[in-house]
Coordinates of C-alpha atoms in Angstrom, one line a residue:
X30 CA 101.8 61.4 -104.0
X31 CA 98.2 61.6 -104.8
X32 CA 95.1 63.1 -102.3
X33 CA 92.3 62.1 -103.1
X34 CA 88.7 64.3 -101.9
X35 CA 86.9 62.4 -99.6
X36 CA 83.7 60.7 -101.3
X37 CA 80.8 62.4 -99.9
X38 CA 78.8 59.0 -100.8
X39 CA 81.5 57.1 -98.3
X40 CA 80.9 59.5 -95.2
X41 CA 78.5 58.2 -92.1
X42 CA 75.1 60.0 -92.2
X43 CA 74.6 62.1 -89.6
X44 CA 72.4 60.9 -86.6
X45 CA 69.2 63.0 -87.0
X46 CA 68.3 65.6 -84.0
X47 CA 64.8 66.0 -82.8
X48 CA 64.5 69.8 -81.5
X49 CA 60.9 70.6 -80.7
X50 CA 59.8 73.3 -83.4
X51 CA 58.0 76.0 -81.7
X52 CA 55.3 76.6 -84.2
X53 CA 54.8 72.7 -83.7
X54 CA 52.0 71.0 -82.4
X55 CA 52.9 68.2 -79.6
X56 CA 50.5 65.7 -78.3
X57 CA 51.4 62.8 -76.2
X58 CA 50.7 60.3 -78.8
X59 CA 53.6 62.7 -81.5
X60 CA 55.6 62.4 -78.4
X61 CA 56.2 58.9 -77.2
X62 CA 56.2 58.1 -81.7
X63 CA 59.6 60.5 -81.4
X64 CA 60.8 59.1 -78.7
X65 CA 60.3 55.7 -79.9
X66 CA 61.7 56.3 -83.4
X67 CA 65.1 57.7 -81.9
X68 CA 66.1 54.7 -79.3
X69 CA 66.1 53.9 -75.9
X70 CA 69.5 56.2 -75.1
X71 CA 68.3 59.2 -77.2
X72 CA 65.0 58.9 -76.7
X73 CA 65.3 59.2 -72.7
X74 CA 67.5 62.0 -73.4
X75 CA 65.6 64.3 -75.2
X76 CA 62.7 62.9 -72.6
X77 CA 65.0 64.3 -69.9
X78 CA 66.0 67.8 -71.5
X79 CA 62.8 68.5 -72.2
X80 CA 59.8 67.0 -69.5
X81 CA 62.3 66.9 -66.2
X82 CA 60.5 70.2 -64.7
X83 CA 57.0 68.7 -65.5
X84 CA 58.1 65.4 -64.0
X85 CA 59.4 66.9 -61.0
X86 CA 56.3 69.0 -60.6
X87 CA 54.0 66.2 -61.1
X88 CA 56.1 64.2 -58.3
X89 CA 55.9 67.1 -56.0
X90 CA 51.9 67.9 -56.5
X91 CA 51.1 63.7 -55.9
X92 CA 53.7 63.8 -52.7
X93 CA 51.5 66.7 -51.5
X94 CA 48.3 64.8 -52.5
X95 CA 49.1 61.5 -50.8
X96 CA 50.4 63.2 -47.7
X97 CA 47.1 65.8 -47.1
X98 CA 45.0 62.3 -47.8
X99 CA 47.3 60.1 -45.4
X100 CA 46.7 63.5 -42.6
X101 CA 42.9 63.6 -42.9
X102 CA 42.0 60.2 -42.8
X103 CA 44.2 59.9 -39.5
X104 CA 43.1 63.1 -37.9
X105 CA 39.6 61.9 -39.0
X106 CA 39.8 58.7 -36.8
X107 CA 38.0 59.3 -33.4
X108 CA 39.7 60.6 -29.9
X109 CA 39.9 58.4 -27.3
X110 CA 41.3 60.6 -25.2
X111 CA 43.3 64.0 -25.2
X112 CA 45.7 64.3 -22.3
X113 CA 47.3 67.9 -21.9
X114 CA 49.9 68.2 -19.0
X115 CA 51.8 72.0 -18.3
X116 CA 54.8 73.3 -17.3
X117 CA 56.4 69.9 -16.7
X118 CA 59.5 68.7 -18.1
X119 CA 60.1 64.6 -19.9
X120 CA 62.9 62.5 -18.6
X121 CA 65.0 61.7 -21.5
X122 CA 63.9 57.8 -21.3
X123 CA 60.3 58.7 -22.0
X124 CA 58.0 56.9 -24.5
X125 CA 54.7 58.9 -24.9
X126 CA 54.1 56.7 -28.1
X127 CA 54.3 53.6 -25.6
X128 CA 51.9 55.2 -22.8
X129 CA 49.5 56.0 -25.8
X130 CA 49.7 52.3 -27.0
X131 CA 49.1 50.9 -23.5
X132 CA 46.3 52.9 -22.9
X133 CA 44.6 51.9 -26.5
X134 CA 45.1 48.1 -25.2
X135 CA 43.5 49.1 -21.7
X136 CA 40.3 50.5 -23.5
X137 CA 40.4 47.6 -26.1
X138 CA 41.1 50.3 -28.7
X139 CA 43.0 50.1 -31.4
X140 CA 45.4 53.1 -33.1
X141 CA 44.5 52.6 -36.3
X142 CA 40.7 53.2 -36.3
X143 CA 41.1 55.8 -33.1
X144 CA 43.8 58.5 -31.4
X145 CA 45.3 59.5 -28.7
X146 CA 46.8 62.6 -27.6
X147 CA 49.0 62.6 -24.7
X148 CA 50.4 66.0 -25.2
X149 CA 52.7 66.0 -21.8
X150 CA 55.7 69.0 -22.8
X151 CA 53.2 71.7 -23.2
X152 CA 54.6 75.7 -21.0
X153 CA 52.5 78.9 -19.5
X154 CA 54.6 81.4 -18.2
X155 CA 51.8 83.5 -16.4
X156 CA 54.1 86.3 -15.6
X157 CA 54.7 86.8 -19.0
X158 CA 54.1 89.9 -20.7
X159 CA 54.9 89.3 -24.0
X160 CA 52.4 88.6 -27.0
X161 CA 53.3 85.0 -26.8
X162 CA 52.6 83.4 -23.4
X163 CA 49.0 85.7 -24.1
X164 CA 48.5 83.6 -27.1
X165 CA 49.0 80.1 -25.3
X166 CA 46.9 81.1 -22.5
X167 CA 44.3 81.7 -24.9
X168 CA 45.0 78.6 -26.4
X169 CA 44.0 76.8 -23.7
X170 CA 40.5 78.5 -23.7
X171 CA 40.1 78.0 -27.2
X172 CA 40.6 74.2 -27.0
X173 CA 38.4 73.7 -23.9
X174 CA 35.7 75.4 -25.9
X175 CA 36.1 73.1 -28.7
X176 CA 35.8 70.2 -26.3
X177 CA 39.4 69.6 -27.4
X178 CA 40.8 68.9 -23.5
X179 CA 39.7 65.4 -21.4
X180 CA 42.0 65.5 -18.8
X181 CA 44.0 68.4 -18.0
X182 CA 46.6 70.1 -15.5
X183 CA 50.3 70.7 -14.4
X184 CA 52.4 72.2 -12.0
X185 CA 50.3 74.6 -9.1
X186 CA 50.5 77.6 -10.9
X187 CA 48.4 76.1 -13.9
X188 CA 45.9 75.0 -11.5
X189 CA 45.5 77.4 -9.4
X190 CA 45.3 80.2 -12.7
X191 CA 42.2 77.4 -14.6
X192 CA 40.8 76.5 -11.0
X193 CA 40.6 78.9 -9.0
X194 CA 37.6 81.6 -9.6
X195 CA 33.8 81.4 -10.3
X196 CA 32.2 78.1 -11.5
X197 CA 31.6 79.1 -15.0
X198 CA 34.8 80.5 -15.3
X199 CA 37.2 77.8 -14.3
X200 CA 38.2 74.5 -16.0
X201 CA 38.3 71.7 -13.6
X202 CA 35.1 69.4 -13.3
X203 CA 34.3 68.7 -9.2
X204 CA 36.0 65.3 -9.0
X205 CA 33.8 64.9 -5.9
X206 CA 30.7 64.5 -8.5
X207 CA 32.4 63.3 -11.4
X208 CA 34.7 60.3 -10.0
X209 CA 33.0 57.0 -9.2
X210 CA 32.3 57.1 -5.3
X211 CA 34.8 54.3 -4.3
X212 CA 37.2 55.6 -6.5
X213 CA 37.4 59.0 -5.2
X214 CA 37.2 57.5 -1.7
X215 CA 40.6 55.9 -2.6
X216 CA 42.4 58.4 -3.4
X217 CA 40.7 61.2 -1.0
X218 CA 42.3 58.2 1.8
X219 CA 45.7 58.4 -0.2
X220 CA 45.4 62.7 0.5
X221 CA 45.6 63.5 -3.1
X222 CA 42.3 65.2 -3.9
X223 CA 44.0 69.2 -4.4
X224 CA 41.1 71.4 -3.3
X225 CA 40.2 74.8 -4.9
X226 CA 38.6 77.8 -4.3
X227 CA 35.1 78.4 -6.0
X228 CA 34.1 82.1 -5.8
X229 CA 32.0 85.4 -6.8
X230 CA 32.3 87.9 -9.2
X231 CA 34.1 90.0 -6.4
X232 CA 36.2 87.2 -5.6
X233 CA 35.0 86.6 -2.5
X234 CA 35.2 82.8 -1.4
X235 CA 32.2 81.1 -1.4
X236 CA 33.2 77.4 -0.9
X237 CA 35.9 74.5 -2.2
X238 CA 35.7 71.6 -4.7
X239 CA 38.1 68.9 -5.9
X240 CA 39.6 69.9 -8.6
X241 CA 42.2 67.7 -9.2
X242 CA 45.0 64.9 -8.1
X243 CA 48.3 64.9 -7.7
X244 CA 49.6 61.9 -9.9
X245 CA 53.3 62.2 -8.3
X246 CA 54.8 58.2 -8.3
X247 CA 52.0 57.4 -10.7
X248 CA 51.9 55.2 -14.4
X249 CA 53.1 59.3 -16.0
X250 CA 54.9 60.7 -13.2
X251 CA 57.9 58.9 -12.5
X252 CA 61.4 58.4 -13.5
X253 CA 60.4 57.4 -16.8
X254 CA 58.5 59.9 -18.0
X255 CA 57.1 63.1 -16.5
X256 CA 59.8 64.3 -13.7
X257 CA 58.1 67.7 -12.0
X258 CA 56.5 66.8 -9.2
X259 CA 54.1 67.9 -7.5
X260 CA 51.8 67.8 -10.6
X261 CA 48.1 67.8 -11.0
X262 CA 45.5 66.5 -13.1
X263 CA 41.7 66.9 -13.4
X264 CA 38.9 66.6 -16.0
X265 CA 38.1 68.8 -17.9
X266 CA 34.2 70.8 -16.9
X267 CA 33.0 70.1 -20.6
X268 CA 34.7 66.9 -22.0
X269 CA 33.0 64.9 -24.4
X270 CA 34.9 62.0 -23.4
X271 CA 33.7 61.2 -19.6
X272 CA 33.9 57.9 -19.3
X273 CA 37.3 57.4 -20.7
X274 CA 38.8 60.4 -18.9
X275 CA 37.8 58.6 -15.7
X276 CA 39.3 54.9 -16.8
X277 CA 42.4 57.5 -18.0
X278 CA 42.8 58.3 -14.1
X279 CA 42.0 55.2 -13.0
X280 CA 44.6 53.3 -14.7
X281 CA 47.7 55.8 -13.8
X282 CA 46.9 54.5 -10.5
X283 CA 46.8 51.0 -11.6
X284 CA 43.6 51.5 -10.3
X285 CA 41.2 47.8 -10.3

């Protein structure tokens, strides 16, 4: 029986591996030549093994980009209005995006060149001790300084804590001089114009003013949507936003 060698002329040639030399200079042009010259299937391949971190990264930094751009052009869009109700609770059927959207329509505003912020879920716990309820107490101060709050209020607790006190300490505009006469004469005849305290640096009283409503069985204080009752809204003593904190009031009442 004869063997016979294999013929080293008769074997396949081996496929030729690209490895990245170290001491070699890439470019992108070098790059997409190699990956060209070895195929579709080994050309991805060594694509994969060797650029999948840079991919990734560059995937993650344009994500980032595209989602800081998306989140200041909206927040750049004008307020309509800013709505900030405490110590309240949401029935479980509520749609605060819906209210926002209906309100829009009722101003002839649209959501996509302005905002809304019905912030409704917001809690103060005033007995509170604790570095946390001082923070969101402070919070509340910080925004109104801003002009960041329209209309404002909650339960009694929250009113009486931002109402009650001297003029230029308290939150709550004098509905009295604020609301449109016929307006307030509706719902002073309805008895629910809440009356606070206005007084001295002692604390002395010196008179009252209307401070705010109670919107119980009202457009945000049903069933639906806010269930704590009784609560309490008013404008807020600096608001940029007069005009449409009124009409904001006026049409929880379905007010013509």
């Amino acid at each position: 029986m004869r063997i016979e060698a294999d013929d080293p002329s008769k074997k396949q040639p081996k496929k030729e591996e690209f490895n990245p030399v170290k001491s070699e200079k890439h470019s992108f042009k070098s790059e997409i030549a190699k990956m060209k010259s070895m195929g579709f299937k080994d050309g991805w391949e060594y694509f994969w093994s060797y650029y999948k971190v840079p991919v990734f990264v560059i995937i993650g930094v344009i994500a980032i980009v595209i989602s800081i751009t998306v989140s200041v052009i909206k927040n750049s869009r004008p307020f309509i209005v800013q709505v900030h109700v405490y110590n309240n609770y949401l029935s479980d059927n509520a749609d605060v995006d819906s209210l926002e959207k209906e309100f829009a329509d009722y101003e002839g505003m649209n959501l996509k060149d302005y905002q809304i912020n019905f912030n409704l879920t917001e809690y103060l716990d005033f007995n509170g001790t604790d570095e946390s309820s001082y923070t969101s107490m402070m919070k509340v101060m910080a925004m109104a300084a801003a002009h960041d709050l329209d209309v404002l209020g909650g339960n009694t607790a929250f009113v009486n804590y931002y109402g009650v006190g001297e003029e230029d300490n308290t939150l709550f505009a004098d509905l009295e001089e604020t609301l449109p006469p016929a307006f307030f004469q509706y719902l002073k005849e309805q008895d629910r114009i809440l009356y606070l305290s206005r007084t001295d640096e002692a604390g002395k009283v010196l008179g009252q003013y209307a401070a705010a409503i109670d919107v119980s069985d009202t457009r945000i204080v049903n069933k639906n949507c806010l269930l704590g009752t009784p609560c309490y809204l008013g404008i807020a003593v600096n608001t940029s936003r007069l005009q449409t904190s009124i009409d904001f009031l006026e049409w929880i009442f379905d007010y013509q």
